Structure formats: structure tokens, C-alpha cells
Amino acid sequence: MAAAGAPKPEEMNHPAMDQLQGLDYCIDSNPSWGILRASCFDSICYFLELNKMAGETVALGFQHYILALGTAVMIPSFLVPWMGGTHEDKAEVVQTMLFVQGINTLLQTLFGTRLPAVIGGSYAYMVPIVSIINDPSLAGIESPSLRFRNTMKAVQGSMIVASSIQVILGYSQLWGICSRFFSPLAMAPVIALAGFGLFDRGFPMVGQCVEIGVPMLILFVALSQYLKHIQLKKQLPILERFALILSIAAIWAYAHILTASGAYKHRPEKTQISCRTDMANLISGASWIRVPYPLQWGAPSFSADHAFGMMAAVMVSLIESTGGYKAAARFASATPPPAHVLSRGIGWQGIGTLLSGLFGTLSGSSVSMENIGLLGSTRVGSRRVIQISAGFMIFFSILGKFGALFASIPFPIFAAVYCVLFGLVGSLGLSFLQFTNMNSLRNLFITGVALFLGLSVPEFFMDYTRSTLHGPAHTRAGWFNDFLNTIFSSPPTVALILAVFLDNTLDVKDSAKDRGMPWWAKFRTFKGDSRNEEFYTLPFNLNRFFPPS
């Protein structure tokens, strides 16, 4: 007999939902460039409405551009000096990375998955690139300028060869076939660790300059959550939707005041680099106008060892991006991308990695997880907004001085935002468990082991590398070392290996429903759900020439 006062079953249940609710704009309900409302009858009113809507869309796109600067600046800032490059070289690499990011984002949103995902750089490429930098044939070059160019050409060559992995897996539909083994249960840890696995980019970076990092974190949370109901007369939740750009502007100005007042004059150099607004040396090193172009550093050099190591980074970015695409679909209130669409996106991502190698960006292409999190924070999952942000990337990468101004924002400010946005992506991954039976000990085992080891194994590899200056895999075969160290340094990759293996080998016959496969099955094919055509059809009537397979 039920206990007195026990809640009714209907009061305890939260039905599983295909699409995330509460978004203001989904993937295809873009902020309009101009909507004539019932109260607007004259041309002046229409013109004002047009500009208001256009301004909102552009501002949202600019916000995504500002957020994408964090990774685009951090990777070259770490690698270029190590390669022997100057401040001018660093500024040129940052400009090139943003330029290629803009092109790849446009290609992905137009012809790839068509999801609102920014395609940026990835830290997965750091391990093989550091290995190339430390190659004795390159590290022994005495001239810093010559060493930088030769190292850059070696990185370009290995990236050009490795990009073929994504191109082949994507356009051959092999990755789509592999995705048949991905259940909601298996993907939940992968997507979760695509966010949670980046914890070292969060508060550890904030702690390098707490006087600007912590206020940034507090202000961003206050504007986006506690004050989000404050609206303008036109029902625009300005503080929630533009919390990122408003809080960055305020804390950046505060950081500049601290810098100008001499607050860091006698502080350690590491603190000055993290806190000061004039230590990036990007503005002085950037050209006023410069258009990046392929092979700008010279003809790439090719090495089998370097290429094999880079292939591991390409596989890692492929896995991380798979989780990113599924997260973007949910934040855009779209259906999970069918296998054909996912493969199409991976194919175009391979083209993006090829472009990265040709231009010389020091990173292949991957989905930007911070920008995925921003979709949820602003509740705007619009494809058009992301396309506009790509336009800003291209525009400001050409106008070097102006782009360098924004790129000089201290990194702890970005890290404070990452604490929220990476957490949003991680929690979104956990939301896929709603389609599974979490009262099953089998499912609890798989989820727990994949999540725990997905964090623990990469942490072991990173700690080992920091203490010994080389990874746990340390044999005479450099390509083998790079391959293993790269694969097992990625939380989503470790989680995918474990979760997919366990999910497809433990009591498979009797657990299809518990794994969430009946819900997942209808989204596998393009015509499995009527909404897929609305979300993923190619523009310009291209489906006539490239029909869904």
C-alpha cells in the first residue's frame, strides 16, 4: 500500500522530449532582418523595425566572434614562440586561423551538417604539433626565423595528409555506418565530456588572474541568469541575450584600468602576461590590412612519421565534433542529425582541415564547444547568427589591427566564460540519458565507467607529460607515441571507446529499449522523421544533385 501523501506518478515524471524547449530561436527560425508588425503601417516604422532586427542579429553574430577569439589566440600564443616565431608571426597566424575559421564555418553551415556550429581550432592537435616542434631536424636549426618557417611547413604537410581521414570517412559514408552503433546511452558520456573534459581551460586559467577572472564569472552569471528577465520595451531580454559581450566589455575596461594604474608593475611576469591588457603584442605585430593566402609560409614538407601522428589528432577532432554536432542540434531545437548528414558534415570538416593545412593555422578544424554552449546561454540556436559570426571572422582577420584589438582581451576573461559554457555542454550531454532506462544496473555501469575513466585516463596522460616532458607512450617510433598520447589525452575519445564497446557487448539482445535505441532509430535515416528535411536539406536546391543516401 502506498504511503500517505506520496506523490502521484504523473507528478514525478518528466517526459522525454525530442527537441529542447524554451529556445527563443531554433535552427531555422532565424532572427528576422525585418518583420512588418501589425502596428507598423508606414515606411518609417518599418525602417526602424528593420534596423532593430538587423542590429540584434548582427550583435549576436559579433558575440560569437568575440567568444571564438579565445582559442584562436591561445593556440598560436603557445606554439609560435616555441617554434621560434616573432610577435609579427604570431599575429599573422592568429589572423590566418580566424580567416580559415570563418570560411570553414560558412562551408559547414551551408553545405555540411547545416547546424549552427562554429568550426574553430582544437587543442587535440597540440600533441603532434609539439612533437614536430621537438623533432631534432627542426629544433636544431639555429636561425629562429628559419626554424619557424620550416616547422610551420612540416605541420602543414602533416595536416594536409591527415585531412584525408575525415574526407574519406565522411564522403564514403563510413562514419555514418559507424554511427549505427552509437546509442543515446553511449553518446551521453561523449557529449558530456566534450564539455566537462575541458575543465582545465576553466577555473585553473581563471586562477591565473583572480582579480579579473572571478568578477567576470560572477558578472556573467548574474546577467545571464539572475537578471535575465529584464527586458526592453520591444520584449528583448537584452541582459540574457548579450550577457557575454556586456560582461566582457565591463571587465576588459576594468582590467585596462588596473593595467594603466600600474597595479601589475611589480608582479611576476606570469601574472602580468595573464592580467595585463598590453602584453599580447598582437596590435603592434599585426598589419593594417592583410589577406591570408594558401602556402603563405612556403611549400609544405611531408614526413610519414609526422603525418601518422597528425592522423590521431584528426580522429580525435572527428569524435569530439560528432558530440559537438549532436549538442548543437539539441541547442538549436533540431532533431539529431541523421547518419547521412553527420557523414556530410565530417566530410566538409576534412575539407576544413585541408584548408587549415594549406593556409597554415597550427590547428585543424573542429567544432567550437564554447560557441555551442553560447547557443544555450542566449537561447538562440539560429544558423543565420553563426553565419554572420563567420563574416566577422573573415572581416576582422583582414583588417589586422582592428581584429588584434579584440584579440588582446586577457585570457582569464575567456576562461571565466568557459566555466559556464563548457558546463552547459556537459549537462546537455547528460540530458541524453532521459531516453534510456537509468534504473538499469547495466546502464549505470556503462555510464559511470565511461565518465570516470573518460576523465581519469586523460588526466593521467597529461600529468605524466607535465612531469616527464613526454607522454606515457615513449618508444623509438615517434609516430606511434604521438598516436597513443593524442588518442588517450582526449576525454570524449576515451569515453566513446569505452561506452560504445561496453554498450555493444554487454547484454545487447535484451537491452535495446533500455539503451534508447527505439527512440534513436527513427533519426538514423533522412526520411525517418519529417522534420529532418526542414532542418538539414541543402540550400540552392542542391538535394537534386546530392540526394540523401
XYZ file of C-alpha atoms in Angstrom:
549
model
C 0.000 0.000 0.000
C 1.374 3.412 -0.964
C 2.417 5.663 1.866
C 0.082 8.515 2.734
C 0.916 11.724 0.953
C 3.187 10.012 -1.603
C 3.420 11.952 -4.880
C 1.383 10.689 -7.796
C 3.336 9.145 -10.699
C 2.331 11.945 -13.047
C 3.816 14.472 -10.611
C 7.194 12.696 -10.704
C 7.537 12.123 -14.438
C 9.235 14.439 -16.908
C 8.505 13.080 -20.389
C 11.441 12.647 -22.746
C 11.431 15.357 -25.418
C 12.952 15.092 -28.902
C 13.626 18.832 -29.053
C 14.876 21.129 -26.319
C 12.225 23.545 -25.134
C 12.473 27.192 -24.083
C 14.572 28.466 -27.002
C 13.713 31.853 -28.497
C 15.057 30.924 -31.944
C 15.707 27.442 -33.274
C 17.846 26.394 -36.221
C 15.530 27.665 -38.962
C 13.531 30.337 -37.114
C 16.254 32.918 -37.543
C 16.094 36.425 -36.083
C 14.442 38.290 -38.933
C 16.104 41.048 -40.916
C 12.839 42.905 -40.904
C 9.328 41.872 -39.919
C 6.436 44.221 -40.501
C 4.324 44.023 -37.378
C 0.628 44.782 -37.164
C 1.280 48.146 -35.562
C 3.700 49.235 -38.282
C 1.938 50.727 -41.270
C 4.219 53.434 -42.543
C 7.647 53.235 -44.122
C 9.420 54.956 -41.202
C 8.129 52.420 -38.699
C 9.108 49.576 -40.996
C 12.606 51.033 -41.400
C 13.066 51.262 -37.624
C 11.824 47.705 -37.158
C 14.151 46.510 -39.892
C 17.184 48.099 -38.262
C 16.274 46.816 -34.801
C 16.029 43.245 -36.006
C 19.152 43.518 -38.154
C 21.051 45.041 -35.235
C 20.029 42.187 -32.947
C 21.149 39.543 -35.420
C 24.477 41.266 -36.103
C 25.141 41.774 -32.381
C 24.519 38.091 -31.697
C 26.903 37.171 -34.515
C 29.555 39.553 -33.170
C 29.185 37.941 -29.750
C 30.018 34.516 -31.196
C 33.011 36.056 -32.981
C 34.354 37.501 -29.717
C 33.988 34.127 -27.997
C 35.812 32.319 -30.815
C 38.840 34.574 -30.254
C 39.830 32.710 -27.087
C 41.002 29.501 -28.770
C 42.163 31.326 -31.917
C 44.602 33.377 -29.815
C 45.557 30.805 -27.179
C 46.877 28.115 -29.542
C 49.230 30.386 -31.590
C 50.323 32.230 -28.413
C 51.555 28.914 -27.015
C 53.039 27.364 -30.165
C 54.514 30.224 -32.232
C 57.190 31.373 -29.696
C 58.188 27.726 -29.199
C 58.666 27.429 -32.966
C 60.957 30.466 -32.987
C 58.361 32.915 -34.301
C 58.162 36.643 -33.525
C 55.198 38.744 -32.396
C 54.562 39.518 -36.067
C 54.492 35.807 -36.862
C 52.062 35.201 -34.007
C 49.742 37.964 -35.210
C 49.791 36.543 -38.751
C 48.961 33.027 -37.515
C 46.061 34.378 -35.431
C 44.751 36.290 -38.455
C 45.105 33.200 -40.635
C 43.324 30.972 -38.111
C 40.376 33.370 -37.853
C 40.196 33.714 -41.646
C 40.073 29.939 -42.158
C 37.647 29.544 -39.236
C 35.265 31.911 -40.968
C 35.486 30.036 -44.265
C 35.047 26.626 -42.607
C 32.081 27.829 -40.558
C 30.342 29.128 -43.681
C 31.012 25.868 -45.528
C 29.694 23.777 -42.629
C 26.524 25.815 -42.112
C 25.760 25.942 -45.835
C 26.789 22.525 -47.155
C 27.816 20.379 -44.165
C 25.535 19.478 -41.285
C 23.857 22.912 -41.632
C 23.833 23.129 -37.827
C 24.668 26.409 -36.032
C 28.195 25.303 -35.144
C 31.330 27.457 -35.278
C 34.225 25.466 -36.765
C 37.377 26.544 -34.973
C 40.700 25.187 -33.769
C 41.221 22.243 -31.459
C 43.660 21.530 -28.641
C 43.736 17.905 -29.869
C 46.358 18.939 -32.427
C 48.761 20.200 -29.771
C 50.400 16.820 -29.047
C 51.512 16.001 -32.627
C 52.462 19.631 -33.315
C 54.647 19.782 -30.178
C 56.244 16.540 -31.332
C 57.028 18.137 -34.704
C 58.481 21.214 -32.965
C 60.773 18.956 -30.911
C 61.920 16.961 -33.934
C 65.774 17.170 -33.835
C 65.920 18.036 -37.544
C 63.861 21.174 -36.847
C 64.785 22.029 -33.252
C 68.452 22.117 -34.223
C 68.038 24.986 -36.713
C 69.865 27.983 -35.218
C 68.008 30.772 -37.010
C 64.663 31.351 -35.190
C 63.039 32.715 -38.340
C 64.122 29.745 -40.445
C 63.135 27.311 -37.698
C 59.655 28.843 -37.507
C 59.067 28.589 -41.254
C 60.432 25.064 -41.587
C 58.391 23.877 -38.601
C 55.267 25.539 -39.971
C 55.783 23.827 -43.349
C 56.217 20.450 -41.607
C 52.969 20.984 -39.673
C 51.181 21.988 -42.866
C 52.347 18.901 -44.738
C 51.270 16.503 -41.990
C 47.880 18.213 -41.680
C 47.244 18.091 -45.434
C 47.881 14.330 -45.484
C 45.916 13.649 -42.285
C 42.854 15.549 -43.529
C 42.224 12.667 -45.937
C 40.987 10.591 -42.974
C 37.979 12.849 -42.391
C 37.350 13.311 -46.112
C 37.278 9.537 -46.721
C 35.242 8.644 -43.621
C 32.797 11.447 -44.367
C 32.120 11.286 -48.078
C 32.247 7.467 -48.205
C 29.515 7.379 -45.515
C 31.723 5.105 -43.384
C 31.328 7.361 -40.348
C 27.555 7.252 -40.811
C 27.724 3.454 -40.809
C 29.804 3.548 -37.624
C 27.194 5.821 -36.016
C 24.699 2.916 -36.186
C 26.461 1.601 -33.068
C 26.007 4.893 -31.168
C 23.032 4.753 -28.810
C 21.824 7.608 -26.572
C 23.429 5.731 -23.676
C 26.807 5.637 -25.421
C 26.675 9.230 -26.673
C 25.722 10.779 -23.324
C 29.243 10.401 -21.806
C 30.870 11.507 -25.069
C 28.901 14.761 -25.303
C 29.170 15.325 -21.542
C 32.963 15.043 -21.595
C 33.173 17.251 -24.693
C 32.235 19.940 -22.154
C 33.347 18.671 -18.738
C 36.598 17.322 -20.189
C 37.766 20.892 -20.824
C 37.795 21.723 -17.103
C 41.478 22.660 -17.229
C 40.563 25.549 -19.568
C 38.170 26.858 -16.907
C 38.958 27.839 -13.331
C 42.659 26.871 -13.448
C 43.001 29.640 -16.053
C 40.733 31.971 -14.062
C 43.024 31.437 -11.071
C 45.974 32.881 -13.000
C 44.373 36.308 -12.549
C 41.584 36.113 -9.984
C 41.104 39.887 -9.815
C 39.594 39.914 -13.304
C 38.600 36.243 -13.748
C 36.339 35.909 -10.711
C 34.483 39.225 -11.285
C 33.952 38.138 -14.893
C 32.468 34.820 -13.796
C 30.174 36.468 -11.244
C 29.015 39.198 -13.636
C 28.335 36.779 -16.499
C 26.236 34.500 -14.270
C 24.375 37.480 -12.793
C 23.482 38.987 -16.181
C 22.613 35.736 -17.945
C 20.659 34.099 -15.118
C 19.584 36.362 -12.257
C 18.825 39.481 -14.312
C 17.637 37.713 -17.483
C 14.024 38.819 -17.056
C 14.908 42.498 -17.523
C 13.637 43.448 -20.977
C 13.417 46.466 -23.227
C 10.099 47.873 -24.450
C 10.241 45.589 -27.500
C 10.351 42.457 -25.332
C 14.054 41.942 -25.932
C 15.819 40.207 -22.980
C 18.976 42.217 -23.548
C 20.864 41.164 -20.404
C 20.324 37.454 -21.001
C 20.953 37.544 -24.735
C 24.004 39.831 -24.636
C 25.411 38.895 -21.221
C 28.683 37.767 -22.784
C 29.512 40.926 -24.679
C 28.318 43.228 -21.881
C 30.310 41.462 -19.169
C 33.447 41.195 -21.342
C 33.267 44.921 -22.139
C 32.919 45.832 -18.452
C 35.692 43.549 -17.152
C 38.021 44.353 -20.054
C 37.694 48.059 -19.203
C 38.312 47.227 -15.537
C 41.416 45.212 -16.499
C 42.681 48.123 -18.598
C 42.261 50.487 -15.629
C 44.299 48.118 -13.448
C 46.973 47.918 -16.154
C 47.153 51.684 -16.697
C 47.287 52.396 -12.957
C 50.388 50.234 -12.539
C 48.730 47.551 -10.421
C 50.856 44.834 -12.040
C 54.110 46.770 -12.342
C 55.957 44.742 -9.705
C 54.117 41.444 -10.134
C 55.715 38.256 -11.551
C 55.956 38.015 -15.336
C 53.453 35.143 -15.475
C 50.864 37.272 -13.660
C 51.498 40.216 -15.973
C 51.009 38.038 -19.057
C 47.679 36.773 -17.711
C 46.328 40.043 -16.323
C 47.634 42.965 -18.342
C 45.817 44.160 -21.449
C 49.011 45.218 -23.232
C 51.046 42.001 -23.058
C 49.632 40.085 -26.033
C 51.733 42.154 -28.505
C 49.175 41.433 -31.209
C 48.277 45.021 -32.086
C 51.904 46.041 -32.656
C 52.610 42.876 -34.642
C 49.510 42.940 -36.860
C 49.315 44.594 -40.274
C 46.612 47.126 -41.020
C 45.331 45.111 -43.962
C 46.462 41.597 -44.835
C 44.655 38.840 -46.731
C 45.856 35.338 -45.752
C 46.511 33.049 -48.711
C 47.436 29.373 -49.237
C 51.107 28.365 -48.898
C 51.987 31.789 -47.481
C 54.816 30.227 -45.458
C 56.219 28.312 -48.447
C 55.751 24.835 -49.918
C 54.778 22.264 -47.235
C 57.198 19.491 -46.351
C 55.963 15.925 -45.891
C 57.047 13.251 -43.432
C 55.354 9.890 -42.834
C 56.080 9.994 -39.081
C 54.557 13.450 -38.691
C 51.534 12.549 -40.815
C 50.714 9.394 -38.814
C 50.864 11.333 -35.562
C 48.612 14.025 -37.003
C 46.071 11.395 -38.079
C 45.395 10.663 -34.404
C 44.517 14.331 -33.826
C 42.209 14.228 -36.853
C 40.416 11.185 -35.404
C 40.099 12.886 -32.014
C 38.651 16.056 -33.559
C 36.249 13.875 -35.563
C 34.949 12.217 -32.389
C 34.761 15.485 -30.444
C 32.943 17.142 -33.345
C 30.451 14.277 -33.546
C 29.479 15.054 -29.971
C 29.511 18.768 -30.810
C 27.114 18.344 -33.742
C 24.657 16.379 -31.616
C 24.875 19.047 -28.898
C 24.368 21.837 -31.454
C 21.309 20.057 -32.829
C 19.753 19.889 -29.371
C 20.535 23.529 -28.515
C 19.079 24.513 -31.905
C 15.889 22.530 -31.172
C 16.576 20.304 -34.172
C 16.362 16.542 -34.463
C 19.601 14.546 -34.038
C 21.485 14.685 -37.361
C 20.848 11.564 -39.470
C 23.809 9.378 -40.402
C 23.959 10.863 -43.923
C 24.043 14.428 -42.574
C 26.644 13.563 -39.945
C 28.902 12.000 -42.596
C 28.393 15.012 -44.842
C 29.497 17.296 -42.038
C 32.587 15.203 -41.286
C 33.495 15.283 -44.985
C 33.326 19.074 -45.050
C 35.285 19.178 -41.803
C 38.004 17.232 -43.612
C 37.974 19.903 -46.315
C 38.334 22.434 -43.493
C 41.372 20.610 -42.103
C 42.838 20.559 -45.613
C 42.354 24.344 -45.837
C 43.962 24.727 -42.406
C 46.978 22.836 -43.700
C 47.192 24.840 -46.899
C 46.918 28.210 -45.135
C 48.985 27.288 -42.058
C 46.810 27.740 -38.951
C 48.621 25.404 -36.491
C 45.328 23.607 -35.832
C 42.889 21.506 -37.814
C 39.154 22.121 -37.865
C 36.820 21.081 -35.053
C 33.518 22.181 -33.555
C 33.960 25.028 -31.058
C 32.396 23.773 -27.804
C 32.308 27.226 -26.223
C 30.178 28.541 -29.064
C 27.863 25.526 -28.717
C 27.429 26.464 -25.058
C 26.639 30.055 -26.032
C 23.663 28.802 -28.071
C 22.163 27.519 -24.830
C 23.118 30.566 -22.777
C 21.470 33.010 -25.198
C 18.644 30.591 -26.133
C 19.296 31.469 -29.776
C 20.137 28.417 -31.892
C 19.938 30.252 -35.195
C 22.013 29.194 -38.177
C 21.992 32.749 -39.532
C 23.658 34.148 -36.409
C 26.564 31.717 -36.800
C 26.938 32.611 -40.471
C 27.161 36.295 -39.531
C 29.818 35.469 -36.933
C 31.788 33.773 -39.732
C 31.570 37.025 -41.679
C 33.062 38.898 -38.705
C 35.928 36.383 -38.503
C 36.827 36.914 -42.148
C 36.383 40.701 -41.988
C 38.485 41.321 -38.877
C 41.163 38.832 -39.927
C 41.778 41.001 -42.995
C 41.693 44.265 -41.014
C 44.532 43.106 -38.793
C 44.860 46.000 -36.334
C 41.145 46.072 -35.501
C 40.981 42.318 -35.091
C 44.100 42.354 -32.916
C 42.434 44.880 -30.626
C 39.682 42.410 -29.733
C 42.159 39.524 -29.645
C 44.134 41.272 -26.882
C 41.427 40.516 -24.293
C 43.178 38.752 -21.345
C 42.583 35.017 -21.435
C 41.243 34.694 -17.830
C 38.197 36.649 -19.071
C 37.508 33.927 -21.644
C 38.251 31.205 -19.089
C 35.588 32.606 -16.744
C 33.010 32.301 -19.519
C 34.210 28.772 -20.303
C 33.339 27.745 -16.738
C 29.676 28.313 -17.609
C 29.564 27.371 -21.293
C 31.533 24.117 -21.061
C 29.331 23.188 -18.117
C 26.245 23.791 -20.262
C 27.563 21.480 -22.986
C 28.389 18.819 -20.398
C 24.948 18.934 -18.807
C 23.344 18.784 -22.245
C 25.199 15.519 -22.840
C 23.763 14.102 -19.636
C 20.272 15.034 -20.854
C 20.523 12.220 -23.445
C 20.141 9.793 -20.546
C 16.429 10.738 -20.431
C 15.919 8.415 -23.416
C 17.437 5.457 -21.548
C 16.484 3.394 -18.520
C 18.683 4.655 -15.723
C 17.133 2.165 -13.296
C 19.160 -0.493 -15.131
C 22.363 -1.561 -13.383
C 23.850 -2.285 -16.825
C 23.285 1.302 -17.935
C 24.578 2.705 -14.642
C 27.748 0.629 -15.034
C 28.406 1.779 -18.605
C 27.691 5.436 -17.870
C 29.755 5.520 -14.699
C 32.787 3.719 -16.120
C 32.811 5.808 -19.332
C 32.504 9.093 -17.444
C 35.059 8.245 -14.748
C 37.721 6.753 -16.999
C 37.000 9.391 -19.639
C 38.271 11.928 -17.121
C 40.816 9.803 -15.269
C 42.802 8.341 -18.199
C 43.456 11.692 -19.966
C 44.351 13.266 -16.617
C 46.978 10.532 -16.101
C 48.413 11.160 -19.579
C 48.529 14.923 -19.019
C 50.094 14.666 -15.547
C 52.683 12.210 -16.841
C 53.554 14.552 -19.704
C 53.883 17.579 -17.413
C 56.246 15.743 -15.038
C 58.446 13.952 -17.596
C 58.060 16.231 -20.649
C 56.915 13.273 -22.721
C 53.820 11.084 -22.778
C 53.441 7.588 -21.259
C 53.932 6.151 -24.754
C 57.651 6.774 -25.234
C 59.210 4.391 -27.730
C 61.630 4.898 -30.606
C 58.681 5.114 -33.001
C 57.661 8.773 -32.701
C 54.510 8.367 -34.796
C 53.331 5.545 -32.511
C 53.945 7.701 -29.429
C 52.034 10.624 -30.918
C 49.140 8.380 -31.923
C 48.602 6.841 -28.482
C 49.337 10.005 -26.491
C 46.887 12.018 -28.606
C 44.079 9.441 -28.507
C 44.222 8.868 -24.752
C 44.618 12.545 -23.867
C 41.092 13.274 -25.138
C 38.218 12.707 -22.648
C 35.466 12.370 -25.321
C 37.581 9.876 -27.299
C 38.258 7.661 -24.271
C 34.569 7.895 -23.346
C 33.496 6.884 -26.877
C 35.844 3.886 -26.976
C 34.622 2.611 -23.619
C 30.929 3.473 -23.899
C 30.438 2.129 -27.429
C 32.384 -1.058 -26.721
C 30.558 -1.803 -23.465
C 27.161 -0.806 -24.854
C 27.521 -3.144 -27.842
C 28.941 -6.134 -25.959
C 27.048 -6.258 -22.632
C 23.592 -7.930 -22.764
C 22.838 -6.351 -26.134
C 19.903 -8.587 -27.141
C 17.759 -7.810 -24.125
C 18.630 -4.127 -23.673
C 17.647 -2.332 -26.906
C 14.864 -0.399 -25.205
C 16.950 0.344 -22.116
C 19.719 1.767 -24.349
C 17.281 4.185 -26.006
C 17.589 2.598 -29.450
C 13.853 2.702 -30.329
C 13.872 6.492 -29.867
C 17.182 6.870 -31.754
C 16.248 4.607 -34.695
C 13.823 6.985 -36.386
C 16.524 9.664 -36.703
C 19.084 7.414 -38.403
C 17.761 7.985 -41.911
C 16.972 11.276 -43.602
C 13.345 10.294 -44.236
C 12.893 8.657 -40.849
C 11.414 11.879 -39.442
C 9.552 14.547 -41.407
C 11.419 17.329 -39.581
C 14.802 16.253 -40.964
C 14.017 17.723 -44.361
C 13.190 21.064 -42.769
C 16.420 21.187 -40.770
C 19.035 19.539 -42.988
C 18.082 19.999 -46.653
C 20.883 21.580 -48.686
C 20.372 25.150 -49.978
C 20.005 26.203 -53.608
C 18.047 23.006 -54.344
C 21.308 21.010 -54.220
C 19.490 17.930 -52.922
C 18.582 17.197 -56.539
C 22.263 16.552 -57.266
C 23.262 15.170 -53.841
C 20.229 13.196 -52.634
C 20.273 11.787 -49.086
C 21.547 8.218 -49.062
